[in-house]
Coordinates of C-alpha atoms in Angstrom, one line a residue:
Chain A
M31 CA 91.7 29.7 -143.3
A32 CA 91.1 28.2 -146.7
I33 CA 90.0 25.4 -149.0
S34 CA 92.7 22.7 -148.6
R35 CA 91.7 20.1 -151.1
F36 CA 89.5 18.8 -153.9
S37 CA 88.2 16.0 -151.8
Y38 CA 85.7 14.0 -153.9
A39 CA 83.3 13.8 -156.7
N40 CA 79.8 12.5 -156.3
V41 CA 78.7 11.1 -159.7
R42 CA 75.3 9.8 -160.7
V43 CA 75.2 6.3 -162.1
M44 CA 72.4 4.2 -163.5
D45 CA 73.7 0.8 -162.3
L46 CA 75.4 0.7 -158.9
Q47 CA 76.9 -2.8 -159.2
K48 CA 78.5 -2.0 -162.5
A49 CA 79.9 1.2 -161.1
I50 CA 81.4 -0.7 -158.1
I51 CA 83.1 -3.2 -160.5
H52 CA 84.4 -0.3 -162.6
Y53 CA 85.8 1.9 -159.9
T54 CA 87.4 -1.0 -158.0
D55 CA 88.5 -3.7 -160.5
T56 CA 89.4 -1.3 -163.3
V57 CA 90.2 2.0 -161.8
G58 CA 91.7 0.4 -158.7
L59 CA 90.0 2.3 -155.9
R60 CA 89.1 0.8 -152.5
L61 CA 85.4 0.2 -151.9
V62 CA 84.9 1.8 -148.5
E63 CA 81.2 1.3 -147.9
S64 CA 78.0 1.0 -149.9
D65 CA 74.2 0.6 -149.6
D66 CA 71.5 0.2 -152.2
Q67 CA 71.7 3.9 -153.2
R68 CA 75.4 4.9 -152.9
A69 CA 78.9 3.5 -152.9
Y70 CA 82.0 5.3 -151.5
F71 CA 85.5 4.7 -152.8
Q72 CA 89.0 5.9 -151.9
A73 CA 92.3 5.8 -153.8
D74 CA 95.3 4.0 -152.2
E75 CA 97.3 7.2 -151.3
C76 CA 94.6 9.2 -149.5
Q77 CA 93.7 8.9 -145.8
D78 CA 90.2 10.4 -145.9
H79 CA 87.0 8.3 -146.2
H80 CA 86.3 8.7 -149.9
C81 CA 87.3 10.4 -153.1
V82 CA 84.4 9.2 -155.3
I83 CA 80.8 8.6 -154.4
T84 CA 78.5 7.0 -156.9
T85 CA 74.8 7.7 -156.4
L86 CA 72.1 5.6 -158.1
S87 CA 70.0 7.7 -160.4
D88 CA 68.1 7.5 -163.7
R89 CA 70.8 9.5 -165.5
A90 CA 74.6 10.0 -165.4
G91 CA 76.3 13.2 -164.4
I92 CA 77.7 15.1 -161.4
D93 CA 75.7 15.3 -158.3
H94 CA 78.2 17.6 -156.5
V95 CA 81.9 18.1 -155.9
G96 CA 83.3 18.1 -152.4
F97 CA 86.1 20.4 -151.2
K98 CA 87.6 20.4 -147.7
V99 CA 88.3 23.6 -145.7
N100 CA 90.9 23.6 -142.9
D101 CA 89.0 25.7 -140.4
P102 CA 85.4 24.9 -139.3
S103 CA 84.6 28.7 -139.3
D104 CA 85.3 28.7 -143.0
L105 CA 81.9 27.1 -143.6
V106 CA 80.0 30.0 -142.1
E107 CA 82.1 32.5 -144.0
A108 CA 81.8 30.6 -147.3
A109 CA 78.0 30.4 -146.9
E110 CA 77.7 34.1 -146.2
A111 CA 80.0 35.1 -149.1
A112 CA 78.1 32.8 -151.5
S113 CA 74.8 34.2 -150.4
A114 CA 76.1 37.7 -150.8
H115 CA 77.0 36.8 -154.4
G116 CA 73.4 35.7 -155.0
L117 CA 74.2 32.0 -155.0
A118 CA 71.9 29.3 -153.6
V119 CA 73.3 27.9 -150.3
R120 CA 72.0 25.1 -148.1
D121 CA 73.3 23.4 -145.0
V122 CA 74.1 19.7 -145.4
P123 CA 73.7 18.1 -142.0
L124 CA 75.9 15.4 -140.4
G125 CA 74.8 12.0 -141.7
E126 CA 73.6 13.0 -145.1
I127 CA 76.9 11.9 -146.6
A128 CA 78.7 9.1 -144.9
G129 CA 82.3 9.5 -143.7
Q130 CA 82.3 13.3 -143.3
G131 CA 81.0 16.1 -141.1
P132 CA 78.4 18.7 -141.9
G133 CA 78.9 21.1 -144.7
V134 CA 77.4 23.8 -146.9
M135 CA 76.3 23.2 -150.5
I136 CA 76.8 26.1 -152.8
T137 CA 75.4 26.3 -156.3
L138 CA 78.1 27.9 -158.5
P139 CA 77.1 30.2 -161.4
S140 CA 77.8 27.3 -163.7
E141 CA 74.9 25.4 -161.9
H142 CA 77.2 22.9 -160.4
N143 CA 76.9 22.0 -156.7
M144 CA 80.0 22.4 -154.6
L145 CA 80.0 21.1 -151.0
L146 CA 82.4 22.6 -148.6
F147 CA 83.0 20.6 -145.4
Y148 CA 85.7 20.4 -142.6
H149 CA 85.8 16.9 -141.3
A150 CA 86.5 13.6 -143.1
D151 CA 86.6 10.3 -141.3
K152 CA 90.0 8.6 -141.7
I153 CA 90.6 5.3 -143.3
G154 CA 94.3 5.7 -143.7
Y155 CA 96.6 5.0 -146.7
A156 CA 96.2 1.6 -148.3
G157 CA 99.8 0.7 -147.2
G158 CA 99.0 1.7 -143.6
M159 CA 99.9 4.6 -141.4
H160 CA 102.8 2.9 -139.6
N161 CA 105.9 1.7 -141.4
P162 CA 103.8 1.5 -144.6
V163 CA 104.6 -0.5 -147.7
P164 CA 105.5 2.1 -150.4
G165 CA 103.8 1.9 -153.7
V166 CA 101.3 -0.6 -154.7
S167 CA 100.7 -4.1 -153.3
K168 CA 101.3 -7.1 -155.7
N169 CA 97.8 -8.2 -154.9
K170 CA 96.3 -5.0 -156.1
I171 CA 93.5 -5.3 -158.6
G172 CA 93.0 -2.5 -161.1
A173 CA 95.0 0.5 -162.2
K174 CA 97.6 2.1 -159.9
V175 CA 95.7 5.3 -159.0
S176 CA 97.3 7.4 -156.3
H177 CA 94.6 10.0 -155.7
L178 CA 91.7 11.9 -157.2
D179 CA 93.5 14.8 -158.8
H180 CA 91.0 17.2 -160.4
T181 CA 87.6 17.5 -162.2
L182 CA 86.5 19.4 -165.3
L183 CA 82.9 20.7 -165.2
S184 CA 81.2 22.1 -168.2
C185 CA 79.2 25.3 -168.5
E186 CA 78.0 27.8 -171.1
N187 CA 80.0 30.8 -169.7
A188 CA 82.9 30.1 -167.3
Q189 CA 83.6 33.7 -166.5
P190 CA 81.3 34.2 -163.5
T191 CA 82.4 31.0 -161.9
V192 CA 86.1 31.8 -162.5
D193 CA 85.5 35.2 -160.9
F194 CA 83.7 33.7 -157.9
L195 CA 86.3 31.0 -157.4
T196 CA 89.1 33.5 -157.7
E197 CA 87.7 36.3 -155.6
V198 CA 85.9 34.4 -152.9
F199 CA 87.5 31.0 -152.7
D200 CA 91.1 32.0 -153.5
F201 CA 91.6 29.8 -156.5
S202 CA 94.4 30.6 -159.0
C203 CA 93.9 30.4 -162.7
T204 CA 97.0 28.6 -164.1
E205 CA 96.1 28.3 -167.7
K206 CA 93.1 29.3 -169.8
V207 CA 91.8 29.0 -173.4
V208 CA 90.2 32.1 -174.8
D209 CA 88.4 33.0 -178.0
P210 CA 89.4 36.0 -180.2
G211 CA 87.1 38.2 -178.2
G212 CA 88.9 37.3 -175.0
N213 CA 86.1 35.2 -173.6
I214 CA 87.0 32.1 -171.6
I215 CA 86.5 28.8 -173.3
A216 CA 88.2 26.8 -170.6
A217 CA 89.9 27.7 -167.3
F218 CA 92.2 25.6 -165.1
M219 CA 91.7 26.6 -161.5
S220 CA 93.8 25.6 -158.5
C221 CA 93.2 26.0 -154.7
T222 CA 96.5 24.3 -153.8
N223 CA 100.0 24.1 -155.4
T224 CA 98.7 21.8 -158.2
M225 CA 98.0 22.8 -161.8
H226 CA 94.3 22.4 -161.3
D227 CA 91.8 21.2 -158.8
L228 CA 88.8 22.3 -160.7
A229 CA 88.6 23.1 -164.4
L230 CA 85.8 24.6 -166.4
G231 CA 85.1 23.8 -170.0
P232 CA 82.4 24.5 -172.6
G233 CA 79.1 22.7 -172.5
P234 CA 75.6 22.9 -171.1
N235 CA 75.4 24.3 -167.5
G236 CA 75.7 21.8 -164.7
T237 CA 77.2 19.0 -166.8
F238 CA 80.2 16.8 -166.0
H239 CA 83.1 16.5 -168.3
H240 CA 85.5 14.3 -166.3
M241 CA 87.3 13.5 -163.1
A242 CA 91.0 12.6 -163.2
F243 CA 92.9 10.1 -161.1
G244 CA 96.5 10.9 -160.4
M245 CA 99.3 8.4 -160.9
H246 CA 103.0 8.6 -160.0
S247 CA 104.4 7.8 -163.4
R248 CA 103.8 7.7 -167.1
G249 CA 104.5 3.9 -166.9
E250 CA 101.5 3.5 -164.5
V251 CA 99.3 5.4 -167.0
L252 CA 100.4 3.0 -169.7
E253 CA 99.6 0.0 -167.4
G254 CA 96.3 1.6 -166.8
V255 CA 95.5 1.7 -170.5
D256 CA 96.3 -2.0 -170.7
I257 CA 93.8 -2.7 -167.9
L258 CA 91.2 -0.5 -169.7
K259 CA 91.7 -2.5 -172.9
E260 CA 91.5 -5.9 -171.1
D261 CA 88.3 -4.8 -169.4
E262 CA 86.9 -3.5 -172.6
V263 CA 86.3 0.0 -171.1
P264 CA 85.3 2.5 -173.8
A265 CA 88.2 5.0 -174.1
L266 CA 88.9 8.1 -176.2
E267 CA 90.0 7.1 -179.7
Y268 CA 93.4 8.7 -179.2
G269 CA 94.4 6.2 -176.5
I270 CA 97.3 7.4 -174.4
T271 CA 98.3 11.0 -175.2
R272 CA 99.7 14.2 -173.7
H273 CA 97.9 17.4 -173.0
G274 CA 99.7 20.5 -174.4
I275 CA 98.0 22.4 -171.7
A276 CA 99.9 21.5 -168.5
G277 CA 102.2 19.0 -170.4
V278 CA 100.8 15.9 -168.7
T279 CA 100.4 12.3 -169.8
T280 CA 96.8 11.1 -170.0
I281 CA 94.1 8.8 -171.2
Y282 CA 90.3 9.3 -171.1
F283 CA 87.7 6.6 -170.7
H284 CA 84.1 6.2 -169.4
D285 CA 82.5 4.4 -166.5
P286 CA 79.5 2.1 -167.4
S287 CA 77.1 5.0 -167.1
G288 CA 79.1 7.2 -169.4
N289 CA 80.8 9.5 -166.9
R290 CA 84.2 10.3 -168.3
N291 CA 87.3 9.4 -166.2
E292 CA 91.0 10.2 -166.8
F293 CA 94.3 8.6 -165.7
Y294 CA 96.9 11.4 -165.3
N295 CA 100.5 11.9 -164.5
G296 CA 102.3 15.2 -164.2
A297 CA 104.5 17.3 -162.0
Y298 CA 103.2 20.8 -162.7
Q299 CA 103.3 23.1 -159.7
S300 CA 101.5 26.4 -159.2
P301 CA 102.4 29.2 -156.7
G302 CA 99.3 29.0 -154.4
R303 CA 97.5 32.3 -154.7
P304 CA 95.5 34.1 -157.4
G305 CA 97.2 36.8 -159.4
L306 CA 100.7 36.0 -158.5
V307 CA 101.6 34.5 -161.8
P308 CA 99.7 35.5 -165.0
P309 CA 97.9 32.5 -166.5
I310 CA 99.1 30.8 -169.6
I311 CA 96.9 31.8 -172.5
W312 CA 95.9 29.3 -175.2
D313 CA 94.2 30.8 -178.3
V314 CA 91.7 29.0 -180.4
E315 CA 94.2 28.4 -183.2
N316 CA 96.5 26.5 -180.8
F317 CA 93.7 24.8 -178.8
S318 CA 93.9 21.4 -180.5
R319 CA 97.6 21.2 -179.7
G320 CA 96.8 22.3 -176.2
A321 CA 94.1 19.6 -175.7
F322 CA 95.9 16.7 -177.5
Y323 CA 99.6 17.5 -178.0
Y324 CA 100.5 14.6 -180.3
E325 CA 97.4 14.4 -182.5
D326 CA 96.9 18.2 -182.7
A327 CA 93.1 17.6 -183.3
V328 CA 90.1 17.4 -181.0
P329 CA 87.6 14.6 -181.6
P330 CA 84.1 16.2 -181.6
A331 CA 83.0 13.7 -179.0
F332 CA 85.5 15.2 -176.6
F333 CA 83.2 18.2 -175.9
D334 CA 79.9 16.9 -177.1
E335 CA 79.9 14.0 -174.7
V336 CA 79.2 15.4 -171.3
T337 CA 77.0 13.8 -168.6
Chain B
M51 CA 87.4 37.9 -146.5
G52 CA 89.4 35.3 -144.6
L53 CA 89.0 32.4 -147.0
K54 CA 92.6 32.8 -148.1
H55 CA 95.7 30.7 -148.2
R56 CA 97.9 32.6 -145.8
G57 CA 101.5 32.4 -144.6
I58 CA 104.1 30.4 -146.5
L59 CA 102.9 29.5 -150.0
R60 CA 105.9 27.9 -151.5
I61 CA 109.6 27.1 -151.1
A62 CA 111.4 29.6 -153.2
Y63 CA 115.2 29.2 -153.2
V64 CA 118.3 27.9 -151.5
R65 CA 121.2 30.3 -151.1
L66 CA 124.7 28.7 -151.0
G67 CA 128.1 30.3 -150.2
L68 CA 130.9 28.6 -152.0
N69 CA 134.7 28.9 -151.9
D70 CA 134.7 29.0 -155.7
N71 CA 136.7 31.8 -157.5
R72 CA 134.2 33.7 -159.7
L73 CA 131.8 30.8 -159.2
T74 CA 133.4 29.1 -162.2
Q75 CA 133.2 25.5 -160.9
S76 CA 129.7 25.8 -159.4
L77 CA 128.2 27.5 -162.5
N78 CA 129.8 24.8 -164.6
F79 CA 127.9 22.3 -162.5
Y80 CA 124.6 23.9 -161.8
R81 CA 124.0 25.6 -165.1
D82 CA 125.9 23.6 -167.6
R83 CA 125.7 20.0 -166.3
F84 CA 122.8 20.0 -163.8
G85 CA 120.7 22.1 -166.2
M86 CA 119.3 25.2 -164.4
L87 CA 118.7 28.5 -166.2
E88 CA 120.9 31.5 -165.3
S89 CA 118.4 34.4 -164.6
M90 CA 120.8 37.0 -163.4
R91 CA 124.5 37.5 -162.7
D92 CA 126.3 40.2 -160.9
S93 CA 129.8 40.6 -159.4
E94 CA 128.6 38.9 -156.2
R95 CA 126.1 36.3 -157.1
A96 CA 124.6 34.0 -159.7
Y97 CA 120.8 33.5 -159.7
L98 CA 119.5 30.3 -161.2
R99 CA 116.1 28.9 -161.7
C100 CA 114.5 25.6 -162.8
W101 CA 113.1 25.6 -166.4
H102 CA 109.4 25.3 -165.4
E103 CA 109.7 28.1 -162.9
T104 CA 108.6 31.7 -163.6
F105 CA 110.2 33.2 -160.4
Q106 CA 113.7 34.6 -160.9
Y107 CA 115.6 32.1 -158.7
N108 CA 115.5 28.7 -157.0
L109 CA 119.3 28.7 -156.3
V110 CA 121.5 31.6 -155.4
L111 CA 125.3 31.0 -155.5
E112 CA 127.8 33.4 -154.0
Q113 CA 131.5 33.4 -153.4
T114 CA 132.4 33.0 -149.7
A115 CA 135.6 32.0 -147.8
E116 CA 134.0 28.6 -146.8
N117 CA 131.3 26.5 -148.3
Q118 CA 128.1 27.1 -146.4
L119 CA 124.3 27.0 -146.5
I120 CA 123.4 30.7 -146.1
E121 CA 119.7 30.5 -146.1
I122 CA 116.5 29.0 -147.5
G123 CA 113.8 31.4 -148.9
F124 CA 110.0 31.0 -148.6
H125 CA 107.4 33.0 -150.4
L126 CA 104.5 34.4 -148.3
R127 CA 101.1 35.5 -149.5
D128 CA 101.5 39.2 -148.7
E129 CA 103.0 41.9 -146.5
E130 CA 100.4 41.3 -143.9
D131 CA 101.7 37.7 -143.5
L132 CA 105.2 39.1 -143.2
D133 CA 104.2 41.3 -140.3
Q134 CA 102.2 38.6 -138.6
L135 CA 104.9 36.0 -138.9
T136 CA 107.5 38.6 -137.6
D137 CA 105.4 39.0 -134.5
K138 CA 105.0 35.2 -134.0
I139 CA 108.7 34.5 -134.5
E140 CA 109.7 37.2 -132.1
A141 CA 107.1 36.0 -129.6
A142 CA 108.8 32.6 -129.8
G143 CA 112.0 34.3 -128.5
I144 CA 113.8 34.3 -131.8
E145 CA 115.6 37.4 -133.1
V146 CA 114.3 38.7 -136.5
E147 CA 116.4 40.6 -138.9
Q148 CA 114.5 43.0 -141.2
S149 CA 115.8 43.7 -144.7
P150 CA 114.6 46.3 -147.2
A151 CA 113.6 45.3 -150.8
N152 CA 116.4 44.2 -153.0
E153 CA 118.7 43.5 -150.1
P154 CA 120.5 41.2 -149.8
L155 CA 119.1 39.6 -152.9
K156 CA 117.9 41.3 -156.0
G157 CA 114.4 41.0 -157.2
M158 CA 112.9 40.4 -153.8
G159 CA 110.6 42.6 -151.7
R160 CA 111.1 43.5 -148.1
S161 CA 112.1 40.4 -146.1
I162 CA 112.8 38.9 -142.7
A163 CA 115.5 36.5 -141.8
F164 CA 116.0 34.4 -138.6
T165 CA 117.6 31.3 -137.3
I166 CA 115.4 28.2 -136.6
P167 CA 116.1 26.1 -133.5
G168 CA 118.2 23.7 -135.7
G169 CA 120.6 26.5 -136.5
Q170 CA 119.7 27.2 -140.2
R171 CA 118.7 30.6 -141.5
L172 CA 115.3 31.1 -143.2
R173 CA 114.2 34.2 -145.1
L174 CA 110.5 35.1 -145.7
F175 CA 109.3 37.6 -148.2
A176 CA 106.0 38.3 -150.1
D177 CA 107.3 39.5 -153.4
M178 CA 109.8 38.1 -155.9
A179 CA 110.5 39.3 -159.5
Q180 CA 109.6 36.9 -162.3
S181 CA 111.6 36.0 -165.3
G182 CA 108.5 34.6 -166.9
Y183 CA 108.2 31.0 -168.2
V184 CA 111.0 30.1 -170.6
T185 CA 108.3 28.6 -172.8
G186 CA 106.5 31.9 -172.9
F187 CA 102.9 32.5 -171.7
E188 CA 101.1 32.0 -175.0
S189 CA 100.2 28.5 -176.1
P190 CA 103.5 27.0 -174.9
D191 CA 105.2 23.7 -175.5
W192 CA 105.6 22.3 -172.0
V193 CA 108.7 20.3 -173.0
T194 CA 112.2 20.4 -171.5
P195 CA 114.0 23.2 -173.5
R196 CA 116.3 21.7 -176.1
E197 CA 119.4 23.3 -174.7
L198 CA 118.8 21.5 -171.4
R199 CA 118.3 18.0 -172.7
G200 CA 121.0 15.6 -171.6
T201 CA 121.2 17.4 -168.2
A202 CA 119.1 16.8 -165.1
A203 CA 116.9 19.7 -166.2
P204 CA 114.9 19.9 -162.9
M205 CA 111.4 21.3 -163.1
F206 CA 111.1 22.8 -159.7
L207 CA 112.8 23.1 -156.3
N208 CA 111.0 20.4 -154.4
H209 CA 112.4 20.3 -150.8
V210 CA 115.4 20.9 -148.7
G211 CA 116.8 18.5 -146.0
L212 CA 118.4 19.9 -142.9
T213 CA 120.2 18.3 -139.9
S214 CA 119.2 19.2 -136.4
A215 CA 120.6 18.1 -133.0
D216 CA 117.1 18.2 -131.6
P217 CA 114.8 17.4 -134.5
G218 CA 111.7 17.4 -132.3
A219 CA 112.3 21.0 -131.3
T220 CA 112.9 22.1 -134.8
I221 CA 109.8 20.4 -136.1
D222 CA 107.7 21.9 -133.3
F223 CA 108.9 25.4 -134.3
L224 CA 108.2 24.9 -138.0
A225 CA 104.8 23.5 -137.3
N226 CA 103.6 25.8 -134.5
V227 CA 105.2 29.1 -135.5
L228 CA 105.6 28.9 -139.2
G229 CA 102.4 26.8 -139.9
F230 CA 104.0 23.7 -141.6
G231 CA 102.1 20.4 -141.5
L232 CA 103.8 17.1 -140.8
S233 CA 103.3 14.4 -143.5
E234 CA 105.7 11.8 -142.1
K235 CA 108.0 11.2 -139.1
I236 CA 110.4 8.7 -137.8
V237 CA 110.3 8.0 -134.1
S238 CA 112.7 6.2 -131.8
E239 CA 111.7 3.1 -129.8
D240 CA 111.0 5.4 -126.8
G241 CA 108.8 7.7 -128.9
K242 CA 111.2 10.5 -129.5
T243 CA 110.9 12.3 -132.9
L244 CA 114.1 11.6 -134.9
S245 CA 113.0 13.1 -138.3
G246 CA 110.1 14.7 -139.9
L247 CA 108.8 15.8 -143.3
L248 CA 107.1 19.2 -143.4
F249 CA 104.8 20.6 -146.0
R250 CA 102.6 23.6 -146.6
M251 CA 100.1 22.7 -149.4
C252 CA 98.8 19.8 -151.5
R253 CA 101.0 19.2 -154.6
D254 CA 101.3 16.6 -157.2
V255 CA 104.9 15.9 -156.3
G256 CA 104.8 16.7 -152.7
G257 CA 104.4 16.0 -149.0
Q258 CA 107.6 17.9 -148.0
E259 CA 109.2 21.3 -148.4
L260 CA 111.6 20.8 -145.5
A261 CA 113.0 17.4 -144.2
I262 CA 114.6 17.4 -140.8
F263 CA 117.2 14.7 -140.1
P264 CA 119.1 14.0 -136.9
G265 CA 122.7 15.4 -136.9
E266 CA 124.6 18.5 -136.2
D267 CA 122.8 21.8 -136.0
G268 CA 123.1 24.3 -138.8
H269 CA 123.9 22.0 -141.7
L270 CA 122.4 21.1 -145.0
H271 CA 121.6 17.4 -145.7
H272 CA 120.4 17.7 -149.3
I273 CA 118.5 19.8 -151.9
A274 CA 115.8 18.0 -153.8
F275 CA 114.4 18.9 -157.2
T276 CA 111.2 17.8 -159.0
K277 CA 111.1 15.5 -162.1
E278 CA 108.1 14.2 -163.9
D279 CA 108.4 10.5 -163.1
P280 CA 110.8 7.6 -162.4
N281 CA 111.5 7.0 -166.1
D282 CA 113.1 10.5 -166.3
I283 CA 115.1 9.9 -163.2
L284 CA 116.5 6.6 -164.4
I285 CA 117.6 8.1 -167.7
I286 CA 119.1 11.2 -166.1
G287 CA 121.0 9.0 -163.8
Q288 CA 122.9 7.7 -166.9
Y289 CA 123.6 11.2 -168.1
L290 CA 124.9 12.2 -164.7
R291 CA 127.2 9.2 -164.5
E292 CA 128.4 9.7 -168.0
D293 CA 129.2 13.2 -167.0
G294 CA 131.4 11.9 -164.1
I295 CA 128.9 13.0 -161.4
N296 CA 129.2 11.1 -158.1
I297 CA 126.0 9.1 -157.5
D298 CA 125.1 8.1 -154.0
A299 CA 125.6 4.4 -153.1
Y300 CA 121.8 3.9 -153.0
G301 CA 121.5 4.6 -156.7
P302 CA 118.0 5.2 -157.9
T303 CA 115.5 3.9 -155.3
K304 CA 112.0 4.2 -153.9
Q305 CA 112.3 6.2 -150.8
S306 CA 109.5 4.8 -148.6
Y307 CA 109.9 7.7 -146.3
G308 CA 108.2 10.5 -148.3
N309 CA 107.0 8.0 -150.9
T310 CA 109.2 9.3 -153.7
F311 CA 111.2 7.7 -156.4
S312 CA 114.6 9.3 -155.9
L313 CA 118.2 9.6 -157.0
H314 CA 120.8 11.1 -154.7
F315 CA 124.1 12.4 -156.0
F316 CA 126.7 15.0 -155.2
D317 CA 127.7 18.2 -156.9
D318 CA 131.4 19.0 -157.5
M319 CA 131.6 20.6 -154.0
G320 CA 130.2 17.5 -152.3
I321 CA 126.7 18.8 -151.7
R322 CA 124.1 16.1 -151.8
L323 CA 121.3 16.7 -154.4
E324 CA 118.2 14.7 -155.1
L325 CA 115.9 14.3 -158.1
C326 CA 112.5 13.1 -157.0
C327 CA 109.0 12.4 -158.2
G328 CA 105.8 11.1 -156.7
G329 CA 105.6 11.9 -153.0
R330 CA 103.1 11.6 -150.2
N331 CA 99.7 12.9 -151.1
I332 CA 98.4 14.9 -148.1
D333 CA 96.4 18.0 -147.5
A334 CA 97.1 21.0 -145.3
H335 CA 94.4 20.3 -142.8
P336 CA 94.6 20.1 -139.0
E337 CA 93.1 16.6 -139.1
S338 CA 95.6 15.2 -141.6
E339 CA 97.6 12.4 -139.9
P340 CA 101.3 11.8 -140.5
I341 CA 102.8 8.5 -141.5
I342 CA 104.8 7.1 -138.5
W343 CA 108.0 5.1 -139.0
T344 CA 109.8 3.4 -136.2
E345 CA 113.6 3.6 -136.0
S346 CA 113.9 -0.2 -136.4
E347 CA 112.5 0.2 -139.9
L348 CA 115.0 2.9 -140.9
A349 CA 116.7 0.9 -143.6
R350 CA 113.4 0.2 -145.4
A351 CA 112.2 3.8 -144.8
L352 CA 115.2 5.4 -146.4
S353 CA 115.5 3.0 -149.4
Y354 CA 113.0 0.3 -150.2
Y355 CA 115.3 -1.3 -152.8
D356 CA 118.4 -1.7 -150.7
S357 CA 118.9 -4.1 -147.8
D358 CA 121.5 -2.1 -145.9
V359 CA 121.5 1.4 -144.5
N360 CA 123.9 3.3 -146.5
P361 CA 126.3 4.4 -143.7
G362 CA 127.0 7.9 -144.9
F363 CA 123.4 8.7 -145.9
L364 CA 122.4 10.5 -142.7
D365 CA 125.5 12.7 -142.7
H366 CA 125.1 16.3 -143.6
S367 CA 126.8 17.4 -146.9
L368 CA 127.3 21.1 -146.2

C-alpha cells in the first residue's frame, strides 16, 4: 500500500534530563518511557507509542525520521526500490527502537536517515479510547500540542530527494521555493492529505531545521508562546507570526540542545497524490513574505542555525 | 511500484437537487451568503467550490421537483482504481452504473455511480477539471478573498453526514469494499454499532469524510466544511446570525464525537450545514484503533458544552 504517516522524529540531545523537562513541561508531550540513553514522547492526540525520541549524543541534530507504512510488504518493496536508486539501506530489527516493530532505514540523497516501519505499539489518546474527554485536561502541564505535524530537513540540493520521494514514495509537492534558474530552494512534501509531512530546505546535508507540533487553534499557539516565555525558552525573534507559504500560524523555538521546534496551526489540505495539482511556486523575490508573512523579512539565523 | 496511495483520495463534492426556480434562492444562499465561489453555471446546474480549493466543484446544485441529495462524489487515484473498485462493488452484489466523461457532470472524467447499503448514491471518478487556486499559483496570499469576508467562506468540503437504518451494514460496506478507515464509533449497550466516522487519509482537520448516523435510509444529515480554528467559527456564527441564518440549538460547541469545534446551522431550504475545525488525528493504517463511545454518553459525545441532547439533532435534514 503506502506511507500512511509521518510518525516520529528521533533527535539527538546533549542532556537527556533537560530534554525531558522541555518536551514534557514546556511542549506538553507525554513521557512514555526512558532509559539512560533515550526518552520517548507522545502528543495527547496520537495513539501510537511515540512521536519524538530524544537520543543522548555529543551533538544536537536529527538521528532519523520515522514514517509508518500500512502494509508489512511495503518494507521489502521500499528497501528494494531504495537500493535500486543507489541509496544505502539497512534492516532495523525488532527491539532496536522501543514501541515499534522492525523496519528499514534508508539514507535519502539529502543524507538524512528515514526509517520505514509497519507496527507501532498503542498507548491510546491522552483522553482515553472509550468515551474520551475531548480537548485538553485542566491538569495538563505545557502547551496544548495535538500531534507531531511535520519536519523540515536541510540539504544542499533538494532536487534528488524531492524526485525520490515523489517517484518512489508517492509524496506530493504542495509548494516550493525556486531560484531564478528554477532550482529548488525549499520543497513542501506531503504523503497524506496535509500540506506537508516532510519539507526540505537549504543547508548542509543531513542537518535538521525543525519539527512542528500541530495545535487545534491559533489561540493555543498563543498560549504556547506564553508558556515558552514563562519557561524562558529561546524563540525566534519574531515571536508569533504567520507563514505566507501555507498560510499558517506559527512560532519557532529551540530545545535545550538547540534543536528547533515549532508550534503550528493550519487547515490546509492537499489532494493526496503527486502531480494532481501543480505546486504553488514562490520566487526568491517573494520568499521573505512566504517565510514570514507579517515581517516580510527572514532573520539570518533562520537558515544559518541548523543542527 | 506499489507504494502508492490507492483508491479514494479525497471527498470531492455533494450534489443536491432543489425545488428552486432557476436556483435563485440556493445561489443567494451558497454563493452570496455562505461564501462559495461559482466556478461554472449552465442551464441545468450551478457548480460551486470552496475558496482554498483548486478543483472545479465541492457543491453542485440543480433544479429538481423535490429537494434531494443526489449523490456524493469521491476522487480516486486513477482509472485502474476505478476498474478495481467497480469489480469490488459488483462483487458485493451492488449494481454499478457507468458514465462517460462529462456526464452527468461537467469537468469530470469517466465515472461510476452506485447505491450504498444506507440508500445514498456515491459517484467515483479519477479525473476532475481544476479552476486553479483563486489566489493564483505564484507566491500567493493565503488569505480569505476580500469579496468573501463577512460570509462563512469555507476553506474545504470536510465531511458529509448520512442517516442509515442499519448503520453497521453501511459502515461495513464503506470499510470493507471502499477502503475507508473508522476513526470513531458509537455503540449501543448490547454492542451494536449505532454510528461511525469514516476517513481515508491523515489530515490536519480530519478524522472523517463520511459520518453515518442512525435514521431513515437514503437521507442527508449534514454537510460539513473546514475552517481554520474555533475563533473563525465563533466570529462567523455572528455573521450568519446577523444574516438571519437559522443556527442549530447547540450553537457553537465542541463535538467530542469527532473531536471538532463545530457550529451547525441551516440553509434556506432547511439543510443542516456545519463549520468545523480540529478533528481526530488518525492515520490510515490497519492497526489504527477507533474511539468507542457508548450510547449512554451520547449527550456528551454530540456536544460537550450542552447538558441536554438537542432533540432534533439526530434527524436527517434532506
